[in-house]
């Protein structure tokens, strides 16, 4: 046997000279030591041309050095993943490869194409750390040309053909490569590289030098892969049988339903749902597109299996369709006198608003329908816009539905989501009709001035279709995808300002402005509405807490001076909470609560005596608590509270506003202007000074917008010309001095042209070194030629002046007609001086 082995070795050695695998010329030049590249994945077999990704900085340096040298590297697989491997972490048997091409990657790594040549074994470690270098022995195949090897080769190819024909993972190129390889050892290596076996098993194949043993090992792995494939095929067949069974069961269930209908036997819940939907849909008497779409969906629902993922989606759609008020007849059956009573009961003041609402309702009632009815209530926060909308619904005896679009950036909020999305729902319009169950409800859409366009669409554009009487007759919600008439809905929109509302949206609505409240109105609203409501909220009885007129006046002037009533209501709530806390604290001090030990868990019912004893103790404790509660109610019922100014200061603490914060033009160079903001009217104190400077000119501070800056420059140029003309200043003075104009509260942005005459007055007052008259304010745009141009928001500005104890207001002559819209109690005590030119302003203020 030994002789035969030696002969075989000699035969093998003699055949190597003609074998393309051995390549003696290459072996002669392969270096005795190699730089080692650790491989984290699977081993690479000889005779393969393959790409190799290298991301490690150390390995990249090895590749660079090898590529610039002889191009040879050793590739050996890691035994386990390690951040900083050494040669000891590598398998000793690997593959020598030659770098054919190198491509530098943007992230610093390299992609190299290598041609693997032959197995090697690490003989000695020359460098244990990166770059790892080892002395190697090159390994050669054994017994590569025997009859057994030829038989194994045929067996391997035959078995692999069986696997590749039934497995789409094996491409035609793989099959051709396998057949065309003429070296048995290479065939075993190629098959081992494409089989889905463990990396350690592949490494075992790489370390097997005897070709016959290597092929035996690979054949065993092929048989294992075939067995896995057979089990997988069996599982697939079982799944197919189940699917076929489900289809068969479906048809059998359909036949059973038909038999049950013939016999009059009640069907499944799905059948019941189908009959319910069909009966409801038939009662609507749909026509045209609506009938076709809903009938198609109903037939689709009937054919669906309840386990189908789309079953619930279809069911929800049909439920939505059936819940809408298709047949409800809209009516305007309300009495105008009753409507007036409701509005008067719910709101104090707002006479102009109530009048316009009643006029609007009159037109609706006369026409007999409310098509095209859209109101926009505009005013500062807290003036009662939302509550006015609710009162309108009560006055009309219609259901009320409210939703907000403030900050909304998705038009699906209005028009709904497509049914293809999971969890899709209709938009707020259809949802509101579904909830109110009416075709003519009152819809309130809050904060329409705060919508934003985004990638999801523009909600304001969606609202245009909803509010346009020419389009909303056939409003199409994205979820329903069928037309629905929403023209009879009474839409009420609210906003703090009209500036950010798109013009097409404003054109579709009637605008009603709600201005802020003066102190007298706040006191009446608090007395009639806020205090009774807040007493109930805090558990106090009607009339138990009384506020003096001076207390309410103090709250209005020093704690809640804004246009609305929200802070006023918070102050009332804070006082009532403190009264309740003090009363309960005093009661518990005089009547300490009875303390009970923990009873623990209730004993089992079988232990009758202990069970009854436990429940008797529970009843006794409950009775003691009820007596204590009744005693507390009796104690609180006897208590009466009267809140005066002293107690207001006690409970509310330091005043938010005081007399020192009332704006006064007390020195030359100051003037008081009136401004309009989204929070209501406000007063502005303008200040100007001058100082020596070689530059001269005008300096502006106080967060002014571009329009206000232009107004300031116009006012400065006019005042300069006026001062020179009147002899207050010499022309050279303006070249030697800089005038600085400032508007306090510099953190608040300000813009608009209506402060033009106020700026000019401030400059002239500075140049004359003379104060303007006390408690005087003004508003008006200034032209370059000295004309006073009209402004907007006079009503809100007058309310702000009233709150700040202004007695005289200068207004443009063109705004005199607007005085008729200001209530008499707001104008009481204020003198209005119309002016056409800024010279008239100067005559009036000094």
PDB file of C-alpha atoms in Angstrom, residues 537-796:
ATOM      1  CA  UNK A 537     -67.176  75.073  39.197  1.00  0.00           C
ATOM      2  CA  UNK A 538     -65.586  75.368  42.656  1.00  0.00           C
ATOM      3  CA  UNK A 539     -68.457  73.755  44.575  1.00  0.00           C
ATOM      4  CA  UNK A 540     -69.809  76.987  46.068  1.00  0.00           C
ATOM      5  CA  UNK A 541     -73.473  78.005  46.211  1.00  0.00           C
ATOM      6  CA  UNK A 542     -75.121  80.788  44.277  1.00  0.00           C
ATOM      7  CA  UNK A 543     -74.641  84.118  46.037  1.00  0.00           C
ATOM      8  CA  UNK A 544     -72.204  82.660  48.573  1.00  0.00           C
ATOM      9  CA  UNK A 545     -69.382  84.894  47.327  1.00  0.00           C
ATOM     10  CA  UNK A 546     -70.091  88.530  46.543  1.00  0.00           C
ATOM     11  CA  UNK A 547     -67.620  90.845  44.874  1.00  0.00           C
ATOM     12  CA  UNK A 548     -67.885  94.568  45.500  1.00  0.00           C
ATOM     13  CA  UNK A 549     -67.866  96.908  42.524  1.00  0.00           C
ATOM     14  CA  UNK A 550     -64.515  98.256  43.657  1.00  0.00           C
ATOM     15  CA  UNK A 551     -63.068  94.711  43.728  1.00  0.00           C
ATOM     16  CA  UNK A 552     -64.191  94.013  40.164  1.00  0.00           C
ATOM     17  CA  UNK A 553     -62.874  97.409  39.051  1.00  0.00           C
ATOM     18  CA  UNK A 554     -59.511  96.640  40.664  1.00  0.00           C
ATOM     19  CA  UNK A 555     -59.277  93.259  38.902  1.00  0.00           C
ATOM     20  CA  UNK A 556     -60.071  94.903  35.567  1.00  0.00           C
ATOM     21  CA  UNK A 557     -57.533  97.712  35.922  1.00  0.00           C
ATOM     22  CA  UNK A 558     -54.619  96.038  37.717  1.00  0.00           C
ATOM     23  CA  UNK A 559     -54.835  92.290  36.977  1.00  0.00           C
ATOM     24  CA  UNK A 560     -56.714  91.769  33.684  1.00  0.00           C
ATOM     25  CA  UNK A 561     -56.295  94.775  31.435  1.00  0.00           C
ATOM     26  CA  UNK A 562     -56.180  92.801  28.144  1.00  0.00           C
ATOM     27  CA  UNK A 563     -58.974  92.920  25.556  1.00  0.00           C
ATOM     28  CA  UNK A 564     -60.601  89.572  26.446  1.00  0.00           C
ATOM     29  CA  UNK A 565     -62.006  88.002  29.616  1.00  0.00           C
ATOM     30  CA  UNK A 566     -59.803  84.964  30.134  1.00  0.00           C
ATOM     31  CA  UNK A 567     -57.410  86.496  32.651  1.00  0.00           C
ATOM     32  CA  UNK A 568     -60.346  88.123  34.445  1.00  0.00           C
ATOM     33  CA  UNK A 569     -61.963  84.700  34.785  1.00  0.00           C
ATOM     34  CA  UNK A 570     -58.680  83.203  36.030  1.00  0.00           C
ATOM     35  CA  UNK A 571     -58.526  85.870  38.751  1.00  0.00           C
ATOM     36  CA  UNK A 572     -62.089  85.074  39.895  1.00  0.00           C
ATOM     37  CA  UNK A 573     -61.257  81.359  39.860  1.00  0.00           C
ATOM     38  CA  UNK A 574     -58.084  81.911  41.909  1.00  0.00           C
ATOM     39  CA  UNK A 575     -59.968  83.882  44.562  1.00  0.00           C
ATOM     40  CA  UNK A 576     -62.718  81.246  44.849  1.00  0.00           C
ATOM     41  CA  UNK A 577     -60.179  78.418  45.146  1.00  0.00           C
ATOM     42  CA  UNK A 578     -58.403  80.200  47.970  1.00  0.00           C
ATOM     43  CA  UNK A 579     -61.738  80.753  49.775  1.00  0.00           C
ATOM     44  CA  UNK A 580     -62.527  77.033  49.509  1.00  0.00           C
ATOM     45  CA  UNK A 581     -59.050  76.104  50.763  1.00  0.00           C
ATOM     46  CA  UNK A 582     -59.286  78.449  53.754  1.00  0.00           C
ATOM     47  CA  UNK A 583     -62.780  77.195  54.641  1.00  0.00           C
ATOM     48  CA  UNK A 584     -61.816  73.518  54.505  1.00  0.00           C
ATOM     49  CA  UNK A 585     -58.631  74.136  56.469  1.00  0.00           C
ATOM     50  CA  UNK A 586     -60.575  75.947  59.195  1.00  0.00           C
ATOM     51  CA  UNK A 587     -63.266  73.225  59.285  1.00  0.00           C
ATOM     52  CA  UNK A 588     -60.722  70.410  59.644  1.00  0.00           C
ATOM     53  CA  UNK A 589     -58.923  72.323  62.378  1.00  0.00           C
ATOM     54  CA  UNK A 590     -62.161  72.628  64.368  1.00  0.00           C
ATOM     55  CA  UNK A 591     -63.403  69.144  63.394  1.00  0.00           C
ATOM     56  CA  UNK A 592     -60.423  66.780  63.013  1.00  0.00           C
ATOM     57  CA  UNK A 593     -61.348  63.963  60.621  1.00  0.00           C
ATOM     58  CA  UNK A 594     -61.917  60.583  62.234  1.00  0.00           C
ATOM     59  CA  UNK A 595     -59.021  58.204  61.565  1.00  0.00           C
ATOM     60  CA  UNK A 596     -59.580  54.528  60.809  1.00  0.00           C
ATOM     61  CA  UNK A 597     -57.139  51.642  60.861  1.00  0.00           C
ATOM     62  CA  UNK A 598     -56.643  49.667  57.679  1.00  0.00           C
ATOM     63  CA  UNK A 599     -59.272  46.912  57.415  1.00  0.00           C
ATOM     64  CA  UNK A 600     -57.200  44.796  55.080  1.00  0.00           C
ATOM     65  CA  UNK A 601     -58.716  42.416  52.554  1.00  0.00           C
ATOM     66  CA  UNK A 602     -62.252  41.121  52.910  1.00  0.00           C
ATOM     67  CA  UNK A 603     -62.348  37.613  54.466  1.00  0.00           C
ATOM     68  CA  UNK A 604     -63.789  34.744  52.372  1.00  0.00           C
ATOM     69  CA  UNK A 605     -67.562  34.456  52.390  1.00  0.00           C
ATOM     70  CA  UNK A 606     -67.315  30.955  53.840  1.00  0.00           C
ATOM     71  CA  UNK A 607     -66.030  32.492  57.084  1.00  0.00           C
ATOM     72  CA  UNK A 608     -69.457  34.009  57.702  1.00  0.00           C
ATOM     73  CA  UNK A 609     -68.808  35.666  61.039  1.00  0.00           C
ATOM     74  CA  UNK A 610     -65.574  37.380  59.937  1.00  0.00           C
ATOM     75  CA  UNK A 611     -67.144  38.281  56.565  1.00  0.00           C
ATOM     76  CA  UNK A 612     -70.166  39.948  58.206  1.00  0.00           C
ATOM     77  CA  UNK A 613     -67.999  41.711  60.766  1.00  0.00           C
ATOM     78  CA  UNK A 614     -65.787  43.172  57.997  1.00  0.00           C
ATOM     79  CA  UNK A 615     -68.798  44.491  56.061  1.00  0.00           C
ATOM     80  CA  UNK A 616     -70.392  45.929  59.204  1.00  0.00           C
ATOM     81  CA  UNK A 617     -67.186  47.883  59.869  1.00  0.00           C
ATOM     82  CA  UNK A 618     -67.206  49.114  56.254  1.00  0.00           C
ATOM     83  CA  UNK A 619     -70.787  50.343  56.659  1.00  0.00           C
ATOM     84  CA  UNK A 620     -69.911  52.105  59.915  1.00  0.00           C
ATOM     85  CA  UNK A 621     -66.995  53.914  58.299  1.00  0.00           C
ATOM     86  CA  UNK A 622     -69.082  54.916  55.289  1.00  0.00           C
ATOM     87  CA  UNK A 623     -71.756  56.303  57.606  1.00  0.00           C
ATOM     88  CA  UNK A 624     -69.116  58.298  59.530  1.00  0.00           C
ATOM     89  CA  UNK A 625     -67.810  59.776  56.240  1.00  0.00           C
ATOM     90  CA  UNK A 626     -71.324  60.715  55.121  1.00  0.00           C
ATOM     91  CA  UNK A 627     -72.000  62.449  58.438  1.00  0.00           C
ATOM     92  CA  UNK A 628     -68.704  64.306  58.149  1.00  0.00           C
ATOM     93  CA  UNK A 629     -69.610  65.375  54.594  1.00  0.00           C
ATOM     94  CA  UNK A 630     -73.043  66.588  55.703  1.00  0.00           C
ATOM     95  CA  UNK A 631     -71.454  68.508  58.546  1.00  0.00           C
ATOM     96  CA  UNK A 632     -69.029  70.141  56.104  1.00  0.00           C
ATOM     97  CA  UNK A 633     -71.889  71.101  53.745  1.00  0.00           C
ATOM     98  CA  UNK A 634     -73.802  72.662  56.635  1.00  0.00           C
ATOM     99  CA  UNK A 635     -70.689  74.549  57.736  1.00  0.00           C
ATOM    100  CA  UNK A 636     -69.997  75.914  54.236  1.00  0.00           C
ATOM    101  CA  UNK A 637     -73.668  76.810  53.708  1.00  0.00           C
ATOM    102  CA  UNK A 638     -73.521  79.188  56.664  1.00  0.00           C
ATOM    103  CA  UNK A 639     -70.424  80.928  55.413  1.00  0.00           C
ATOM    104  CA  UNK A 640     -70.766  84.059  53.312  1.00  0.00           C
ATOM    105  CA  UNK A 641     -67.876  85.874  51.670  1.00  0.00           C
ATOM    106  CA  UNK A 642     -67.634  89.455  50.515  1.00  0.00           C
ATOM    107  CA  UNK A 643     -64.592  90.297  48.441  1.00  0.00           C
ATOM    108  CA  UNK A 644     -63.429  93.911  48.508  1.00  0.00           C
ATOM    109  CA  UNK A 645     -60.301  95.577  47.144  1.00  0.00           C
ATOM    110  CA  UNK A 646     -58.216  94.627  50.186  1.00  0.00           C
ATOM    111  CA  UNK A 647     -59.021  90.948  49.835  1.00  0.00           C
ATOM    112  CA  UNK A 648     -58.402  91.073  46.078  1.00  0.00           C
ATOM    113  CA  UNK A 649     -54.860  92.246  46.752  1.00  0.00           C
ATOM    114  CA  UNK A 650     -54.519  89.607  49.493  1.00  0.00           C
ATOM    115  CA  UNK A 651     -55.538  86.698  47.259  1.00  0.00           C
ATOM    116  CA  UNK A 652     -54.103  87.843  43.913  1.00  0.00           C
ATOM    117  CA  UNK A 653     -50.865  89.325  45.235  1.00  0.00           C
ATOM    118  CA  UNK A 654     -48.878  92.006  43.479  1.00  0.00           C
ATOM    119  CA  UNK A 655     -50.721  93.817  40.678  1.00  0.00           C
ATOM    120  CA  UNK A 656     -49.826  92.844  37.133  1.00  0.00           C
ATOM    121  CA  UNK A 657     -50.598  96.379  35.928  1.00  0.00           C
ATOM    122  CA  UNK A 658     -50.468  99.554  37.981  1.00  0.00           C
ATOM    123  CA  UNK A 659     -50.858 103.273  37.426  1.00  0.00           C
ATOM    124  CA  UNK A 660     -47.161 103.587  36.628  1.00  0.00           C
ATOM    125  CA  UNK A 661     -47.746 101.365  33.589  1.00  0.00           C
ATOM    126  CA  UNK A 662     -50.381 103.665  32.135  1.00  0.00           C
ATOM    127  CA  UNK A 663     -48.529 105.339  29.294  1.00  0.00           C
ATOM    128  CA  UNK A 664     -48.045 109.086  29.745  1.00  0.00           C
ATOM    129  CA  UNK A 665     -46.276 111.601  27.539  1.00  0.00           C
ATOM    130  CA  UNK A 666     -44.690 113.386  30.487  1.00  0.00           C
ATOM    131  CA  UNK A 667     -41.519 114.798  28.872  1.00  0.00           C
ATOM    132  CA  UNK A 668     -40.710 116.584  25.595  1.00  0.00           C
ATOM    133  CA  UNK A 669     -40.086 114.148  22.765  1.00  0.00           C
ATOM    134  CA  UNK A 670     -42.800 111.677  23.826  1.00  0.00           C
ATOM    135  CA  UNK A 671     -46.226 111.051  22.286  1.00  0.00           C
ATOM    136  CA  UNK A 672     -48.914 108.371  22.636  1.00  0.00           C
ATOM    137  CA  UNK A 673     -50.122 106.476  19.578  1.00  0.00           C
ATOM    138  CA  UNK A 674     -52.865 103.893  19.124  1.00  0.00           C
ATOM    139  CA  UNK A 675     -52.145 100.525  17.498  1.00  0.00           C
ATOM    140  CA  UNK A 676     -54.137  97.474  16.437  1.00  0.00           C
ATOM    141  CA  UNK A 677     -52.801  93.931  16.973  1.00  0.00           C
ATOM    142  CA  UNK A 678     -54.228  90.417  16.822  1.00  0.00           C
ATOM    143  CA  UNK A 679     -54.624  90.665  20.608  1.00  0.00           C
ATOM    144  CA  UNK A 680     -56.823  93.779  20.250  1.00  0.00           C
ATOM    145  CA  UNK A 681     -56.122  97.489  20.470  1.00  0.00           C
ATOM    146  CA  UNK A 682     -53.094  98.825  22.319  1.00  0.00           C
ATOM    147  CA  UNK A 683     -51.354 102.097  23.131  1.00  0.00           C
ATOM    148  CA  UNK A 684     -47.788 102.890  22.072  1.00  0.00           C
ATOM    149  CA  UNK A 685     -45.530 105.391  23.825  1.00  0.00           C
ATOM    150  CA  UNK A 686     -43.052 106.837  21.315  1.00  0.00           C
ATOM    151  CA  UNK A 687     -39.848 108.380  22.698  1.00  0.00           C
ATOM    152  CA  UNK A 688     -37.277 110.500  20.896  1.00  0.00           C
ATOM    153  CA  UNK A 689     -34.065 112.180  21.998  1.00  0.00           C
ATOM    154  CA  UNK A 690     -31.191 113.974  20.255  1.00  0.00           C
ATOM    155  CA  UNK A 691     -27.458 113.939  20.831  1.00  0.00           C
ATOM    156  CA  UNK A 692     -24.433 115.550  19.236  1.00  0.00           C
ATOM    157  CA  UNK A 693     -22.969 113.555  16.397  1.00  0.00           C
ATOM    158  CA  UNK A 694     -20.899 114.274  13.357  1.00  0.00           C
ATOM    159  CA  UNK A 695     -23.062 111.933  11.264  1.00  0.00           C
ATOM    160  CA  UNK A 696     -26.495 113.358  12.012  1.00  0.00           C
ATOM    161  CA  UNK A 697     -29.509 111.467  10.683  1.00  0.00           C
ATOM    162  CA  UNK A 698     -32.143 109.229  12.318  1.00  0.00           C
ATOM    163  CA  UNK A 699     -31.671 106.157  14.507  1.00  0.00           C
ATOM    164  CA  UNK A 700     -34.592 103.706  15.072  1.00  0.00           C
ATOM    165  CA  UNK A 701     -35.034 100.994  17.732  1.00  0.00           C
ATOM    166  CA  UNK A 702     -37.921  98.926  19.094  1.00  0.00           C
ATOM    167  CA  UNK A 703     -38.498  96.061  16.592  1.00  0.00           C
ATOM    168  CA  UNK A 704     -40.048  98.189  13.837  1.00  0.00           C
ATOM    169  CA  UNK A 705     -41.133  96.591  10.590  1.00  0.00           C
ATOM    170  CA  UNK A 706     -40.241  97.950   7.159  1.00  0.00           C
ATOM    171  CA  UNK A 707     -43.490  99.913   6.778  1.00  0.00           C
ATOM    172  CA  UNK A 708     -43.056 101.580  10.179  1.00  0.00           C
ATOM    173  CA  UNK A 709     -39.435 102.455   9.402  1.00  0.00           C
ATOM    174  CA  UNK A 710     -40.561 104.188   6.208  1.00  0.00           C
ATOM    175  CA  UNK A 711     -43.229 106.077   8.192  1.00  0.00           C
ATOM    176  CA  UNK A 712     -40.552 107.162  10.692  1.00  0.00           C
ATOM    177  CA  UNK A 713     -38.361 108.538   7.898  1.00  0.00           C
ATOM    178  CA  UNK A 714     -41.307 110.435   6.385  1.00  0.00           C
ATOM    179  CA  UNK A 715     -42.207 111.843   9.832  1.00  0.00           C
ATOM    180  CA  UNK A 716     -38.589 112.890  10.448  1.00  0.00           C
ATOM    181  CA  UNK A 717     -38.290 114.660   7.098  1.00  0.00           C
ATOM    182  CA  UNK A 718     -41.579 116.507   7.628  1.00  0.00           C
ATOM    183  CA  UNK A 719     -40.705 117.491  11.239  1.00  0.00           C
ATOM    184  CA  UNK A 720     -37.267 118.717  10.124  1.00  0.00           C
ATOM    185  CA  UNK A 721     -38.814 120.936   7.459  1.00  0.00           C
ATOM    186  CA  UNK A 722     -41.480 122.140   9.936  1.00  0.00           C
ATOM    187  CA  UNK A 723     -38.900 122.990  12.645  1.00  0.00           C
ATOM    188  CA  UNK A 724     -36.748 124.972  10.211  1.00  0.00           C
ATOM    189  CA  UNK A 725     -39.802 126.760   8.832  1.00  0.00           C
ATOM    190  CA  UNK A 726     -41.043 127.728  12.318  1.00  0.00           C
ATOM    191  CA  UNK A 727     -37.563 128.632  13.512  1.00  0.00           C
ATOM    192  CA  UNK A 728     -37.262 125.979  16.213  1.00  0.00           C
ATOM    193  CA  UNK A 729     -33.987 124.688  14.755  1.00  0.00           C
ATOM    194  CA  UNK A 730     -31.327 125.856  12.333  1.00  0.00           C
ATOM    195  CA  UNK A 731     -30.512 123.671   9.289  1.00  0.00           C
ATOM    196  CA  UNK A 732     -27.012 123.058  10.591  1.00  0.00           C
ATOM    197  CA  UNK A 733     -28.383 121.554  13.824  1.00  0.00           C
ATOM    198  CA  UNK A 734     -29.581 118.450  11.990  1.00  0.00           C
ATOM    199  CA  UNK A 735     -26.099 117.898  10.529  1.00  0.00           C
ATOM    200  CA  UNK A 736     -24.510 118.037  13.986  1.00  0.00           C
ATOM    201  CA  UNK A 737     -27.092 115.982  15.925  1.00  0.00           C
ATOM    202  CA  UNK A 738     -28.585 112.498  15.622  1.00  0.00           C
ATOM    203  CA  UNK A 739     -32.254 111.980  16.485  1.00  0.00           C
ATOM    204  CA  UNK A 740     -33.049 108.624  18.127  1.00  0.00           C
ATOM    205  CA  UNK A 741     -36.649 107.296  18.019  1.00  0.00           C
ATOM    206  CA  UNK A 742     -37.581 104.338  20.227  1.00  0.00           C
ATOM    207  CA  UNK A 743     -40.814 102.431  20.890  1.00  0.00           C
ATOM    208  CA  UNK A 744     -40.650 100.622  24.272  1.00  0.00           C
ATOM    209  CA  UNK A 745     -41.432  96.895  24.642  1.00  0.00           C
ATOM    210  CA  UNK A 746     -38.675  96.331  22.141  1.00  0.00           C
ATOM    211  CA  UNK A 747     -39.125  92.538  22.163  1.00  0.00           C
ATOM    212  CA  UNK A 748     -42.541  92.907  20.491  1.00  0.00           C
ATOM    213  CA  UNK A 749     -42.460  93.334  16.676  1.00  0.00           C
ATOM    214  CA  UNK A 750     -44.407  96.361  15.422  1.00  0.00           C
ATOM    215  CA  UNK A 751     -45.370  97.440  11.938  1.00  0.00           C
ATOM    216  CA  UNK A 752     -47.881  99.539  10.002  1.00  0.00           C
ATOM    217  CA  UNK A 753     -48.230 103.157   8.855  1.00  0.00           C
ATOM    218  CA  UNK A 754     -50.806 104.366  11.427  1.00  0.00           C
ATOM    219  CA  UNK A 755     -48.177 105.781  13.810  1.00  0.00           C
ATOM    220  CA  UNK A 756     -47.043 108.377  11.254  1.00  0.00           C
ATOM    221  CA  UNK A 757     -48.544 111.473  12.913  1.00  0.00           C
ATOM    222  CA  UNK A 758     -47.502 110.178  16.367  1.00  0.00           C
ATOM    223  CA  UNK A 759     -43.857 110.020  15.232  1.00  0.00           C
ATOM    224  CA  UNK A 760     -44.058 113.507  13.737  1.00  0.00           C
ATOM    225  CA  UNK A 761     -45.546 114.822  17.001  1.00  0.00           C
ATOM    226  CA  UNK A 762     -42.744 113.186  19.009  1.00  0.00           C
ATOM    227  CA  UNK A 763     -40.093 114.833  16.797  1.00  0.00           C
ATOM    228  CA  UNK A 764     -41.722 118.306  16.918  1.00  0.00           C
ATOM    229  CA  UNK A 765     -42.142 118.008  20.703  1.00  0.00           C
ATOM    230  CA  UNK A 766     -38.415 117.242  20.932  1.00  0.00           C
ATOM    231  CA  UNK A 767     -37.421 120.135  18.653  1.00  0.00           C
ATOM    232  CA  UNK A 768     -39.674 122.584  20.563  1.00  0.00           C
ATOM    233  CA  UNK A 769     -38.663 121.161  23.982  1.00  0.00           C
ATOM    234  CA  UNK A 770     -42.365 121.197  24.841  1.00  0.00           C
ATOM    235  CA  UNK A 771     -44.667 118.463  26.231  1.00  0.00           C
ATOM    236  CA  UNK A 772     -47.933 117.559  24.512  1.00  0.00           C
ATOM    237  CA  UNK A 773     -51.275 117.840  26.307  1.00  0.00           C
ATOM    238  CA  UNK A 774     -51.981 115.133  28.969  1.00  0.00           C
ATOM    239  CA  UNK A 775     -54.210 112.085  28.272  1.00  0.00           C
ATOM    240  CA  UNK A 776     -54.062 112.672  24.556  1.00  0.00           C
ATOM    241  CA  UNK A 777     -53.465 109.962  21.931  1.00  0.00           C
ATOM    242  CA  UNK A 778     -53.541 109.914  18.167  1.00  0.00           C
ATOM    243  CA  UNK A 779     -53.598 107.619  15.147  1.00  0.00           C
ATOM    244  CA  UNK A 780     -53.176 108.351  11.453  1.00  0.00           C
ATOM    245  CA  UNK A 781     -50.894 107.738   8.513  1.00  0.00           C
ATOM    246  CA  UNK A 782     -48.704 110.655   7.430  1.00  0.00           C
ATOM    247  CA  UNK A 783     -47.951 111.472   3.823  1.00  0.00           C
ATOM    248  CA  UNK A 784     -44.758 113.261   2.750  1.00  0.00           C
ATOM    249  CA  UNK A 785     -46.730 116.428   1.995  1.00  0.00           C
ATOM    250  CA  UNK A 786     -48.272 116.510   5.480  1.00  0.00           C
ATOM    251  CA  UNK A 787     -51.686 114.968   4.794  1.00  0.00           C
ATOM    252  CA  UNK A 788     -53.265 112.662   7.399  1.00  0.00           C
ATOM    253  CA  UNK A 789     -54.501 109.468   5.733  1.00  0.00           C
ATOM    254  CA  UNK A 790     -57.180 107.047   7.072  1.00  0.00           C
ATOM    255  CA  UNK A 791     -56.403 103.991   9.196  1.00  0.00           C
ATOM    256  CA  UNK A 792     -58.199 100.780  10.264  1.00  0.00           C
ATOM    257  CA  UNK A 793     -59.224  99.243  13.590  1.00  0.00           C
ATOM    258  CA  UNK A 794     -60.535 102.510  15.089  1.00  0.00           C
ATOM    259  CA  UNK A 795     -62.980 100.684  17.332  1.00  0.00           C
ATOM    260  CA  UNK A 796     -60.286  98.484  18.929  1.00  0.00           C
TER     261      UNK A 796
END
